[in-house]
Short mmCIF file of C-alpha atoms and ligand atoms in Angstrom, two decimals:
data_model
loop_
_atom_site.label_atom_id
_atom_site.label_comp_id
_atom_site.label_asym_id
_atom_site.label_seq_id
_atom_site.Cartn_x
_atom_site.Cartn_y
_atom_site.Cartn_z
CA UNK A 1 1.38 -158.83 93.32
CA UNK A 2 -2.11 -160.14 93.58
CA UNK A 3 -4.54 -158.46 96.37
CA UNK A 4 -5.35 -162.19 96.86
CA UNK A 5 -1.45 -162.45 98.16
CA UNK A 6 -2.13 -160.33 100.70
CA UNK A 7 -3.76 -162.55 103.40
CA UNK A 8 -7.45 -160.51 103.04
CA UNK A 9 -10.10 -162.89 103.95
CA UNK A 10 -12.58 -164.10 100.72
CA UNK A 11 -15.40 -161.34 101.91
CA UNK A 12 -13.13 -158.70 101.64
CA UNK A 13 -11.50 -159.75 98.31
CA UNK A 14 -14.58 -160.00 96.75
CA UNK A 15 -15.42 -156.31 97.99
CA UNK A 16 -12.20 -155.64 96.36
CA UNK A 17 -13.43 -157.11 92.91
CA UNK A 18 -16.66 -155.62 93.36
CA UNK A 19 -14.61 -152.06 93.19
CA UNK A 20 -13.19 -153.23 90.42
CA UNK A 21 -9.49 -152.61 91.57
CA UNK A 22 -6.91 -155.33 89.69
CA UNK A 23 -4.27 -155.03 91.79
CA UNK A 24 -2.88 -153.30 95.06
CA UNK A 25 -1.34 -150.08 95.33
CA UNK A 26 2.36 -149.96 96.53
CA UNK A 27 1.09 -148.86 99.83
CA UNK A 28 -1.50 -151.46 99.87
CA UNK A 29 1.14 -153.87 98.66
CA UNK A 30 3.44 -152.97 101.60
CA UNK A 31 0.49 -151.85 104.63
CA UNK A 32 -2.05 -155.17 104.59
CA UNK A 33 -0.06 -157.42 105.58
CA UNK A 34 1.85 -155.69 108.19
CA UNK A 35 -1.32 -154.30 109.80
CA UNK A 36 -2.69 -157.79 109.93
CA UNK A 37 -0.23 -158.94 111.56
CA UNK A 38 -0.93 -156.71 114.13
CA UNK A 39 2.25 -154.47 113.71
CA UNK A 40 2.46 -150.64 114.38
CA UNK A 41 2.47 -148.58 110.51
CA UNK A 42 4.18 -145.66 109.85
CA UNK A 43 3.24 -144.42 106.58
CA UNK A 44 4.59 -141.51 104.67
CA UNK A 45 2.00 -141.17 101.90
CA UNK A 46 -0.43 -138.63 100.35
CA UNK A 47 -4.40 -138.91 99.04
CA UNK A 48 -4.32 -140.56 95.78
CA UNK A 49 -1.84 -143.25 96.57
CA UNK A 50 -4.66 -145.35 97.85
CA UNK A 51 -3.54 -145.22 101.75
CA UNK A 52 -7.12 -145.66 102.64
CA UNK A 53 -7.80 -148.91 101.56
CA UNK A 54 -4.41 -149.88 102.96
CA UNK A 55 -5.76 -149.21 106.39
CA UNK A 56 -9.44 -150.29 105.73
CA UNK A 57 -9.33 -153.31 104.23
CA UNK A 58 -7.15 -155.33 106.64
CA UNK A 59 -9.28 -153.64 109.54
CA UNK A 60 -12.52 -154.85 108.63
CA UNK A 61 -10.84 -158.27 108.81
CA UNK A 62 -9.30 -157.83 112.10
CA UNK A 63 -12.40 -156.74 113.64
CA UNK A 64 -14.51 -159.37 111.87
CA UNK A 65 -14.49 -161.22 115.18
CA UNK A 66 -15.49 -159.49 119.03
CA UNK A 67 -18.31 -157.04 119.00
CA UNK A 68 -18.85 -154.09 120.01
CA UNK A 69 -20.08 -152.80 123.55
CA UNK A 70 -22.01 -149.64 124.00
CA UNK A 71 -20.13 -146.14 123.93
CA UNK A 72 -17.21 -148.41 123.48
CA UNK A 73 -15.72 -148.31 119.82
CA UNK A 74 -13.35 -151.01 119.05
CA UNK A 75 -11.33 -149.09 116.56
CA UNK A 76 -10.82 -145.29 116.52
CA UNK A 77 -9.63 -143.59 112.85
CA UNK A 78 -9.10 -139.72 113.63
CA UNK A 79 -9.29 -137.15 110.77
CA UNK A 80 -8.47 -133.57 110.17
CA UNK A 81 -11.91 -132.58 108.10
CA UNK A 82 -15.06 -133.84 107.62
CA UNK A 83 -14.51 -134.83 104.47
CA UNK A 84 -11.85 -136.99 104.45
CA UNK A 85 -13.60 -138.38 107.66
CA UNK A 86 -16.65 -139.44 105.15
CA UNK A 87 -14.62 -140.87 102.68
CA UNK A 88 -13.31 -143.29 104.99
CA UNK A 89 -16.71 -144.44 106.31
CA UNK A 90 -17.38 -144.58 102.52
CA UNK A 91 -15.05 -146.80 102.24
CA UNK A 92 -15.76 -149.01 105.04
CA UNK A 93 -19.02 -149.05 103.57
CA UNK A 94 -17.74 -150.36 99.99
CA UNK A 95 -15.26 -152.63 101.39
CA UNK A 96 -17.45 -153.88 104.39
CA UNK A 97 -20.11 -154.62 102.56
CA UNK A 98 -19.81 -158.60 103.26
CA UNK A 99 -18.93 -157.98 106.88
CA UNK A 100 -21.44 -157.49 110.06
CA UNK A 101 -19.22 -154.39 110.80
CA UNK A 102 -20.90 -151.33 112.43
CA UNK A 103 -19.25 -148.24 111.95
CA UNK A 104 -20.13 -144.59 113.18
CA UNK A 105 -18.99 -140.89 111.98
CA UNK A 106 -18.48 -138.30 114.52
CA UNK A 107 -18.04 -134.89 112.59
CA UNK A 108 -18.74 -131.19 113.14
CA UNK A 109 -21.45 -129.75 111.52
CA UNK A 110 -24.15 -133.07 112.27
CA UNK A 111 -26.51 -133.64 114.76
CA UNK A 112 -25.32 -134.93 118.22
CA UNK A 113 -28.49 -136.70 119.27
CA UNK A 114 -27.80 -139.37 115.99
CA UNK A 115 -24.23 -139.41 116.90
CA UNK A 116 -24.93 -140.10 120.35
CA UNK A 117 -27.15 -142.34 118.93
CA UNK A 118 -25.25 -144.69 116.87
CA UNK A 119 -22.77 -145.05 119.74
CA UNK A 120 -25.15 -146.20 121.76
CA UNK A 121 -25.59 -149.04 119.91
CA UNK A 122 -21.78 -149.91 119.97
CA UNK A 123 -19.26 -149.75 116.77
CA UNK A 124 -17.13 -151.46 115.67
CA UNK A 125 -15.33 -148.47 113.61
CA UNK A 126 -15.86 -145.05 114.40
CA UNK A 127 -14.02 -142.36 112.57
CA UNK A 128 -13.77 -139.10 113.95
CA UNK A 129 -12.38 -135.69 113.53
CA UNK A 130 -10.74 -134.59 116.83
CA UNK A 131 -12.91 -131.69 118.06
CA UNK A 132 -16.24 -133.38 118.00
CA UNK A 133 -14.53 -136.44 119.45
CA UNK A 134 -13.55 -134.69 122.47
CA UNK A 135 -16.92 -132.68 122.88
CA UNK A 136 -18.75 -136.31 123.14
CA UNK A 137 -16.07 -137.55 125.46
CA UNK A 138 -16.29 -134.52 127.55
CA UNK A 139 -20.30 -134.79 127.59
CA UNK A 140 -19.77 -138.89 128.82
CA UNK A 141 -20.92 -139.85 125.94
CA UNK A 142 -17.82 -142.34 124.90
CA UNK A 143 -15.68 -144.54 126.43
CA UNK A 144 -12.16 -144.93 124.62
CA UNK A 145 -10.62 -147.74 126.54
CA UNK A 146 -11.92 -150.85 124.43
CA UNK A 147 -10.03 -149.21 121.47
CA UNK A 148 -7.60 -151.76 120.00
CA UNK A 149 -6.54 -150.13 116.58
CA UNK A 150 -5.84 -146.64 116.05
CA UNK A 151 -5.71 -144.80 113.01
CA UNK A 152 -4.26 -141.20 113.03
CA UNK A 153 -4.46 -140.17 108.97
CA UNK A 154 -3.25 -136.96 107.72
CA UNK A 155 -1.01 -136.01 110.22
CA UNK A 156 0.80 -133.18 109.10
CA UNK A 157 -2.33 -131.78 108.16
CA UNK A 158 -3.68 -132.40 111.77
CA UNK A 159 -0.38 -130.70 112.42
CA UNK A 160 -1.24 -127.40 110.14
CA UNK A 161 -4.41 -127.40 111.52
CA UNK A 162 -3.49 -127.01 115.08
CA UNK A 163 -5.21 -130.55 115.95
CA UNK A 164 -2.25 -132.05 117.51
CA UNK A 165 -3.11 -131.08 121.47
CA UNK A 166 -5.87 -132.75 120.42
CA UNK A 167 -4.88 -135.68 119.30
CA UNK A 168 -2.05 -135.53 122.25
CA UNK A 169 -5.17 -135.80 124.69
CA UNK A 170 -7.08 -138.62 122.40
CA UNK A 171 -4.21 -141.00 122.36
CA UNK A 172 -3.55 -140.39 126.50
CA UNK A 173 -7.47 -142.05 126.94
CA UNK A 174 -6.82 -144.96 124.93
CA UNK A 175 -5.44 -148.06 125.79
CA UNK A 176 -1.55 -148.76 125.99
CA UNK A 177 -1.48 -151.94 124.46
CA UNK A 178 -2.60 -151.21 120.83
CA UNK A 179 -2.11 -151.21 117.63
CA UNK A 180 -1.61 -147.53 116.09
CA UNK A 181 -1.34 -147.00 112.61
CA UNK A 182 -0.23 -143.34 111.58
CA UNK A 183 -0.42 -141.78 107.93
CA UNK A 184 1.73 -138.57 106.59
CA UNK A 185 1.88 -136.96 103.50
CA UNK A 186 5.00 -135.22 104.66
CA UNK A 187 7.28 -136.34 107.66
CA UNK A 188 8.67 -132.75 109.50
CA UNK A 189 10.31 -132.98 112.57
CA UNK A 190 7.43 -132.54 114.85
CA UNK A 191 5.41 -135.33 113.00
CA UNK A 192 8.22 -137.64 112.86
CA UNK A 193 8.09 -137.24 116.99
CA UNK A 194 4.80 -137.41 117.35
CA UNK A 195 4.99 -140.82 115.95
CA UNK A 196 8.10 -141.97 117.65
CA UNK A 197 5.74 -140.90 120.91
CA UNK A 198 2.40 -143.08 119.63
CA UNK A 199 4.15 -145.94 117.63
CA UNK A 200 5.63 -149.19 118.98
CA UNK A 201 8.52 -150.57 116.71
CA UNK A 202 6.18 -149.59 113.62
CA UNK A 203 6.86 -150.62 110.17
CA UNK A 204 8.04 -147.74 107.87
CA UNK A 205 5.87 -147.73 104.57
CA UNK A 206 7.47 -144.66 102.40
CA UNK A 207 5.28 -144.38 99.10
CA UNK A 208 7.10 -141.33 96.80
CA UNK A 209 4.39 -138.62 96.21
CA UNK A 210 4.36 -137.42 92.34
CA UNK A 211 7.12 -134.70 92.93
CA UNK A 212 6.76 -133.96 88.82
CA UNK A 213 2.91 -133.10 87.95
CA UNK A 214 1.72 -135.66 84.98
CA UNK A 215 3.25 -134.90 81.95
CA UNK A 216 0.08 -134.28 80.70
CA UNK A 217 -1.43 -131.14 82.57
CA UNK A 218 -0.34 -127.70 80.61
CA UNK A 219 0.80 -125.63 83.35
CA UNK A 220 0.71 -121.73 82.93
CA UNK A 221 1.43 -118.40 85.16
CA UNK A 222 -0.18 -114.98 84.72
CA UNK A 223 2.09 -112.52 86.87
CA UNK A 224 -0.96 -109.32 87.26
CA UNK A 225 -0.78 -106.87 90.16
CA UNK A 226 -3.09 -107.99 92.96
CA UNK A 227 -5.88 -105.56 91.87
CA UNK A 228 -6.20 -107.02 88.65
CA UNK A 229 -6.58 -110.60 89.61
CA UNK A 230 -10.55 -110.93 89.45
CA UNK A 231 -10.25 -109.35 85.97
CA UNK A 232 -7.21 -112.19 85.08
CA UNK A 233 -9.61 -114.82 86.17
CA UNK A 234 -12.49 -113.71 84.21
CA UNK A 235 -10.14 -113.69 80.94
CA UNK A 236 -9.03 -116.87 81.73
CA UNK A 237 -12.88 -118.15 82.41
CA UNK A 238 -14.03 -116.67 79.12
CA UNK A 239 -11.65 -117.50 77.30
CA UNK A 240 -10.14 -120.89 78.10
CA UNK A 241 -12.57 -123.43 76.97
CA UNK A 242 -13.18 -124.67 80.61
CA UNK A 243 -15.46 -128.08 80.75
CA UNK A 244 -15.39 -128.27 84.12
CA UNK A 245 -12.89 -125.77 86.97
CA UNK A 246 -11.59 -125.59 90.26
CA UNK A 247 -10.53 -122.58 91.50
CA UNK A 248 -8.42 -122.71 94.34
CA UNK A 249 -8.02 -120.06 97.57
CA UNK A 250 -5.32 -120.19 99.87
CA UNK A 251 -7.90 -118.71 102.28
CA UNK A 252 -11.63 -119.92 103.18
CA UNK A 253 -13.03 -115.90 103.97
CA UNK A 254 -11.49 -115.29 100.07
CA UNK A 255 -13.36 -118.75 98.67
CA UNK A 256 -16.82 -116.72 99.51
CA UNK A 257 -15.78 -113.37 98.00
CA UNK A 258 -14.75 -114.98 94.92
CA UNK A 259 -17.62 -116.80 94.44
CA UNK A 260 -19.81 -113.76 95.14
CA UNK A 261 -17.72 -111.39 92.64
CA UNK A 262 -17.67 -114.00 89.87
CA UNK A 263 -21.26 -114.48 90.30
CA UNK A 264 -21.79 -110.85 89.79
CA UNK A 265 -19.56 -110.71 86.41
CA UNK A 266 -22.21 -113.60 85.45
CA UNK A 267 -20.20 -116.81 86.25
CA UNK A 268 -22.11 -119.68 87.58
CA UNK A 269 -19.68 -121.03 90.81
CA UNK A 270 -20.18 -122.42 94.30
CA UNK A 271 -17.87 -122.73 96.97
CA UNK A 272 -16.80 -125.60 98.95
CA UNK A 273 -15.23 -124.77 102.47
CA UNK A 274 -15.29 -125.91 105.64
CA UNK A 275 -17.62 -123.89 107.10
CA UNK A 276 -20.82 -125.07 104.66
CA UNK A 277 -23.07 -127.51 106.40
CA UNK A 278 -22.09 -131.01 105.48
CA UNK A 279 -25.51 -131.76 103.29
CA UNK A 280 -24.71 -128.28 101.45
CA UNK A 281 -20.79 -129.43 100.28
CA UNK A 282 -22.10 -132.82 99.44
CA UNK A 283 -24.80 -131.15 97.37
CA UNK A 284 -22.07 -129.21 95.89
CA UNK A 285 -20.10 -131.86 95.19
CA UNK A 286 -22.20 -134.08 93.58
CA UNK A 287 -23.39 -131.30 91.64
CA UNK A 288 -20.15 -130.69 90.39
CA UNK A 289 -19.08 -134.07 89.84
CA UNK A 290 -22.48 -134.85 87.66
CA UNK A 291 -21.31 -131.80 85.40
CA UNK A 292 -24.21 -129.30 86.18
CA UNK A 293 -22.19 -126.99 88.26
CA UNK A 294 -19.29 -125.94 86.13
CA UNK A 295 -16.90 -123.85 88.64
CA UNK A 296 -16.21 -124.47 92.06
CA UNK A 297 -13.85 -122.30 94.13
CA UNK A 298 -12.50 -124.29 96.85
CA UNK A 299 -9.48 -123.95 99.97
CA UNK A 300 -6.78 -126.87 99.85
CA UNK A 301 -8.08 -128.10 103.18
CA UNK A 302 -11.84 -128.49 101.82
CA UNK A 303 -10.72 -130.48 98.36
CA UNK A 304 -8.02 -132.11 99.91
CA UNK A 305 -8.63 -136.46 99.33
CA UNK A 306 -11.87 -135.62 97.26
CA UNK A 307 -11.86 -137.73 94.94
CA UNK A 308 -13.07 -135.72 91.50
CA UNK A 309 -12.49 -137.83 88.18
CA UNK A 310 -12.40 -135.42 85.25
CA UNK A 311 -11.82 -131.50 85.89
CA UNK A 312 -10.51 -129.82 82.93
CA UNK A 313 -8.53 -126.56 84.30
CA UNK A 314 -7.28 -126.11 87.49
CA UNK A 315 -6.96 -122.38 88.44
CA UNK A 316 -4.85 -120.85 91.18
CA UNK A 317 -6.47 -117.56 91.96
CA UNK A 318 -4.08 -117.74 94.53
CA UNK A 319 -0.10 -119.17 94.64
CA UNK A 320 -0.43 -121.83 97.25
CA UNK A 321 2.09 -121.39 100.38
CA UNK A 322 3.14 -124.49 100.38
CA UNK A 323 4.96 -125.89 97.16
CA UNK A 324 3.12 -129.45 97.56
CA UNK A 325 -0.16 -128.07 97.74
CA UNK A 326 0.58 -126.97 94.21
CA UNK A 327 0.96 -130.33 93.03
CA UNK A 328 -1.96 -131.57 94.58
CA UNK A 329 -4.35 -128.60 93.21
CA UNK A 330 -3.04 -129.53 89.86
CA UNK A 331 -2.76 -133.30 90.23
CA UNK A 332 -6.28 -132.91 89.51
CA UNK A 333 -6.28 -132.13 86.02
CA UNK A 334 -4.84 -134.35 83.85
CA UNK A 335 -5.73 -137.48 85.41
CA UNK A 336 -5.29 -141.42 83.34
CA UNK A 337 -3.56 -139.52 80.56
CA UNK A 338 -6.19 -137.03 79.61
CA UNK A 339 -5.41 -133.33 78.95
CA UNK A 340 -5.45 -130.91 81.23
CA UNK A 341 -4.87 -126.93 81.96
CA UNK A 342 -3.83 -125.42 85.31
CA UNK A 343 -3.15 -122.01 85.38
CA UNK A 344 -2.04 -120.01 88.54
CA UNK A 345 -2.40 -116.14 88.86
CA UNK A 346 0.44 -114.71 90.70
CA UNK A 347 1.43 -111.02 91.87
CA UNK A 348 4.85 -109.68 92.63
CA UNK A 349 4.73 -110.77 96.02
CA UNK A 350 4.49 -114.35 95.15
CA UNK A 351 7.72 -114.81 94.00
CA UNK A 352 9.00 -116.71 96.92
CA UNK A 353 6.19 -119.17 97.28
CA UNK A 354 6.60 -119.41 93.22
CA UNK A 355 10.37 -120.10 93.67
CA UNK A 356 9.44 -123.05 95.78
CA UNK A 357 6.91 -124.72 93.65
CA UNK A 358 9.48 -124.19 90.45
CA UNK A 359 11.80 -125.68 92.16
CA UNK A 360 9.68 -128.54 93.39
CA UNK A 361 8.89 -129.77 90.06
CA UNK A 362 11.80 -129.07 88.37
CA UNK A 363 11.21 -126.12 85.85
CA UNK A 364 9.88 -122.93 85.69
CA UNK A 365 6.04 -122.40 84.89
CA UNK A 366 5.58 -120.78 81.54
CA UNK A 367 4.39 -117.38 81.89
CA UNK A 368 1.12 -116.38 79.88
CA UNK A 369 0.60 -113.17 78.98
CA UNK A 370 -3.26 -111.97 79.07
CA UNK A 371 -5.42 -109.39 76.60
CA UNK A 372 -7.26 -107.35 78.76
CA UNK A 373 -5.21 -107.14 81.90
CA UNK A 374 -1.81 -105.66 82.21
CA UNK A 375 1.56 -107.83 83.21
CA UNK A 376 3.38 -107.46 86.15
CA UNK A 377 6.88 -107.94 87.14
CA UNK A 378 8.23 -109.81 90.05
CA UNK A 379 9.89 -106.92 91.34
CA UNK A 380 7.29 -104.50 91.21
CA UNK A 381 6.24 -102.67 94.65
CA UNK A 382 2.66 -103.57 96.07
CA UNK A 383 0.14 -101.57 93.90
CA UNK A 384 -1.06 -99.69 96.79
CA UNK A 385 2.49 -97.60 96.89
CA UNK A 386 2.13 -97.69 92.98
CA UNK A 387 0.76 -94.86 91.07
CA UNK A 388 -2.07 -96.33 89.68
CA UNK A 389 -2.97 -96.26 85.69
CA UNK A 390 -6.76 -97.80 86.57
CA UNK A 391 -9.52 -97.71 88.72
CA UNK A 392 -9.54 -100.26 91.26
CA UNK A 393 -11.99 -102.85 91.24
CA UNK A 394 -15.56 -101.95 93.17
CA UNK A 395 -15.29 -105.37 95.05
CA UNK A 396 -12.79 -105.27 98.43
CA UNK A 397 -9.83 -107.01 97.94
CA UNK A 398 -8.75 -109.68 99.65
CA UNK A 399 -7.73 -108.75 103.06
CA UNK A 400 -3.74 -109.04 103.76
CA UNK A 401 -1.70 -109.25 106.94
CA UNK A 402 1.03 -106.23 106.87
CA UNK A 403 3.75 -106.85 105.26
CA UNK A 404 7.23 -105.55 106.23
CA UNK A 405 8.31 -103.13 103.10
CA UNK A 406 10.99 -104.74 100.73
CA UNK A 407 13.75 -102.77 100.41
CA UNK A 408 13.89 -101.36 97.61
CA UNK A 409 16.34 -102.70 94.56
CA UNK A 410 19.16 -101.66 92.85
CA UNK A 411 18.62 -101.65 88.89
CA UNK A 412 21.06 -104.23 88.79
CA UNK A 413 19.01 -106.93 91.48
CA UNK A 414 15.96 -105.52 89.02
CA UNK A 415 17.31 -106.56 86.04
CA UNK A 416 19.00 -109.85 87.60
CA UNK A 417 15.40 -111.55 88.11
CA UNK A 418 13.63 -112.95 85.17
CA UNK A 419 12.52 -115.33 87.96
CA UNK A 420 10.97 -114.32 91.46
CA UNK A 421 12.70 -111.89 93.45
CA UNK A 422 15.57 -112.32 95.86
CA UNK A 423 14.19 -111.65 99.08
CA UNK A 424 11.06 -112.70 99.92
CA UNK A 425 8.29 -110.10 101.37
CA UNK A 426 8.07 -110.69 105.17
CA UNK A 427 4.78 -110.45 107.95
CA UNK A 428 5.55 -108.48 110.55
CA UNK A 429 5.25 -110.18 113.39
CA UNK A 430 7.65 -110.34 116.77
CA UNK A 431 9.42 -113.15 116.07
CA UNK A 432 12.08 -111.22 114.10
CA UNK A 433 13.91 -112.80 110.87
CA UNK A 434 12.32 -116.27 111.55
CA UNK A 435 8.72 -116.42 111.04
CA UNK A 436 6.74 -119.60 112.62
CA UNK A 437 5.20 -121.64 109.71
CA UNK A 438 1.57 -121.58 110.82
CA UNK A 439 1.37 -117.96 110.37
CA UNK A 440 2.12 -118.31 107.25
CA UNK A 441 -0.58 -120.67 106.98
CA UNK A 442 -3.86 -119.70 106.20
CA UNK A 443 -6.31 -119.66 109.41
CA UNK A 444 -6.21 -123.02 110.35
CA UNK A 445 -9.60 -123.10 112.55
CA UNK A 446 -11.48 -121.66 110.18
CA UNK A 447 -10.74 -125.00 108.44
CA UNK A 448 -11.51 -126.75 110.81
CA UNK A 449 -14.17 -129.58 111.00
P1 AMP B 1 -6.87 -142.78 98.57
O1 AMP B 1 -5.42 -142.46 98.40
O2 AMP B 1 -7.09 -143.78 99.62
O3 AMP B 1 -7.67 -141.52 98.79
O4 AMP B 1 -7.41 -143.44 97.22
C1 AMP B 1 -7.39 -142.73 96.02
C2 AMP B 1 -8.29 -143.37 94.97
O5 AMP B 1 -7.76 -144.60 94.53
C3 AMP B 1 -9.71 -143.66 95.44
O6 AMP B 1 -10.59 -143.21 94.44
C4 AMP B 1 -9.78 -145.17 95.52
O7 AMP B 1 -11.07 -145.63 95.24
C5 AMP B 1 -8.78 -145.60 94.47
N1 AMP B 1 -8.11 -146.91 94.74
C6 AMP B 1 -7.73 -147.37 95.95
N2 AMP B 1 -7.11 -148.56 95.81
C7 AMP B 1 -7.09 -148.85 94.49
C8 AMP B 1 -6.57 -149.95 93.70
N3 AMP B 1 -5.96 -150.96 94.27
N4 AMP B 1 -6.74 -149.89 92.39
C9 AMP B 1 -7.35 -148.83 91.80
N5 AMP B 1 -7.86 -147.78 92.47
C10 AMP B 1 -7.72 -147.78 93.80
#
């Protein structure tokens, strides 16, 4: 199908062109011309499959006509982080470019006075993440009842992040008679209600998310005790021949002591969370992207949606909780058929977060075995009830919640696992056997945008 089948108006096709895109995405294929007609979208699709566009483009047509009054947006796209949130305007800025539309950004980390600012002079678009959005409606600074499309994007993110009161209250001061348009990566229970709750009769777009990572990315596991896994990275950084890294942390606090100890073993990295002012991660990232900065350690939340062309190793200094976050770390090696490396470090008490992600794609990760720092086994204890046959590292580790103690094994359950163990190390926490997703989550405010 032909983007020009899609009912965009000429302006906006020839934006299209301009980005040199040949044809639409499935999602685009299946969203534009459902949203112009006017019709509620439920989408269940991830970054990458080109869901933005699918939203954009048929809104800057829709809003082509009306304007805008003061503190009165006419559309409303909510966000988990800032970054996502500035890839959109980007992209209303690409796509718009023939079009009178005015569009605003409401995001932690800038200055109110040039938010208030730009919504003084009325938008047409305003894209927002949900915190800074309710500040400026709590100062009187915004009026949401002229708001006739809604975008909610990233749900289940929003979700993980603890936005959804948030977005409970945003949706309650908009107008009933809308159109809403709601994107998911995922579709859990609680997402799937939310929507039920926000969406009129809505169209159900379901785009499958690459469950197998491309063929092309040479995946690898080191299994080290959790002492030794600055000294696995550094192998792996001097001896891999890395063009250009990311280094992903399931946790933001651990993003800033990596960077520091790496910097100290003479490694040249930056990190990219979401507590960095917004010029310094831009700076980052266009550093990075230009090829001068070679490593950058970053959270899922902060690289999640950016869009980074050619990385040649993705490394996991930590095993992601959730399997899919796996396949989007390494998704970004071994893009349009190139080669690509992506190696994870893992400790013993990985194995049931490894378990998932092997079972996610299909096959087990090869393990690879490292010079200078010893092998561990999934069943080993924690190193600090292990006698230990080196000096620990100078730098702190990175802080852990307590864990409950595993029991410990029979030689038979030992020598049953080449894979990860059978039970899984538990938190302690007071919610017995079950324990609540989000804390296994990293912290989600410190996220936050
Ligand atoms: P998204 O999933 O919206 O984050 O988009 C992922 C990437 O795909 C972005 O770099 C877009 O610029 C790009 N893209 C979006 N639509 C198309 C298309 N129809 N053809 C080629 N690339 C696209």
């Amino acid at each position: 199908m032909a983007f020009r089948n899609l009912g965009l108006s000429e302006d906006t096709l020839k934006a299209v062109e301009d980005s040199g895109y040949t044809e639409p995405t499935p999602i685009q294929e299946q969203a534009i011309p459902v949203v112009l007609m006017g019709r509620d979208v439920l989408g269940c699709a991830q970054t990458g499959t080109g869901k933005t566009a699918g939203f954009t483009l048929p809104m800057i047509d829709m809003l082509a006509t009306g304007r805008a009054r003061a503190r009165m947006p006419r559309s409303l796209i909510l966000e988990p982080t800032r970054e996502l949130a500035a890839q959109v305007s980007e992209n209303f800025e690409r796509y718009g470019k023939y079009s009178r539309l005015t569009t605003a950004l409401l995001i932690g980390g800038e200055s109110f006075v040039d938010q208030e600012k730009a919504l003084g002079r009325g938008v047409d678009v305003l894209i927002a993440t949900p915190g800074r959005l309710i500040d400026l409606f709590e100062r009187g600074r915004i009026l949401l009842s002229d708001v006739k499309v809604l975008v909610i994007d990233e749900a289940d993110r929003m979700l993980d992040m603890g936005f959804i009161p948030d977005i409970e209250r945003i949706v309650g001061l908009l107008p009933r008679k809308r159109q809403t348009l709601f994107f998911s990566a995922t579709m859990p229970p609680e997402i799937r209600k939310l929507a039920d709750g926000f969406l009129t009769e809505p169209k159900e777009i379901a785009v499958t998310p690459p469950a197998s990572p491309a063929e092309t990315v040479d995946q690898q596991l080191a299994l080290v005790h959790r002492d030794d896994k600055r000294a696995a990275l550094r192998e792996i950084l001097r001896i891999e021949d890395i063009e250009n890294g990311l280094i992903f942390c399931n946790r933001k606090r651990d993003v800033d002591i990596l960077v520091k100890s790496l910097t100290k073993h003479g490694f040249e990295a930056s990190a990219l969370h979401g507590d960095m002012p917004q010029f310094r991660r831009t700076d980052t990232l266009d550093r990075f992207r230009s090829g001068e900065l070679r490593l950058l350690v970053a959270s899922d939340v902060a690289a999640r949606g950016l869009d980074i062309p050619r990385v040649s190793h993705v490394l996991n200094f930590d095993v992601p909780i959730h399997a899919e976050d796996y396949v989007h770390r390494i998704g970004r090696t071994g893009r349009a058929g190139r080669a690509g490396t992506a190696i994870t470090i893992a400790e013993p008490e990985d194995a049931l977060h490894t378990r998932k992600i092997e079972k996610l794609i299909g096959r087990d990760v090869p393990r690879r075995a490292l010079e200078t720092v010893e092998a561990a086994n999934w069943d080993d204890e924690p190193r600090r009830r292990r006698r230990r046959s080196s000096p620990p590292e100078r730098e702190p580790a990175a802080k852990e919640t307590t864990r409950r103690r595993t029991p410990a094994r029979t030689g038979q359950e030992r020598s049953r696992r080449a894979a990860p163990a059978a039970e899984p190390p538990r938190q302690d926490t007071a919610f017995g056997e079950h324990i609540p997703a989000f804390l296994l989550r990293a912290n989600p405010d410190a996220q936050s945008a």
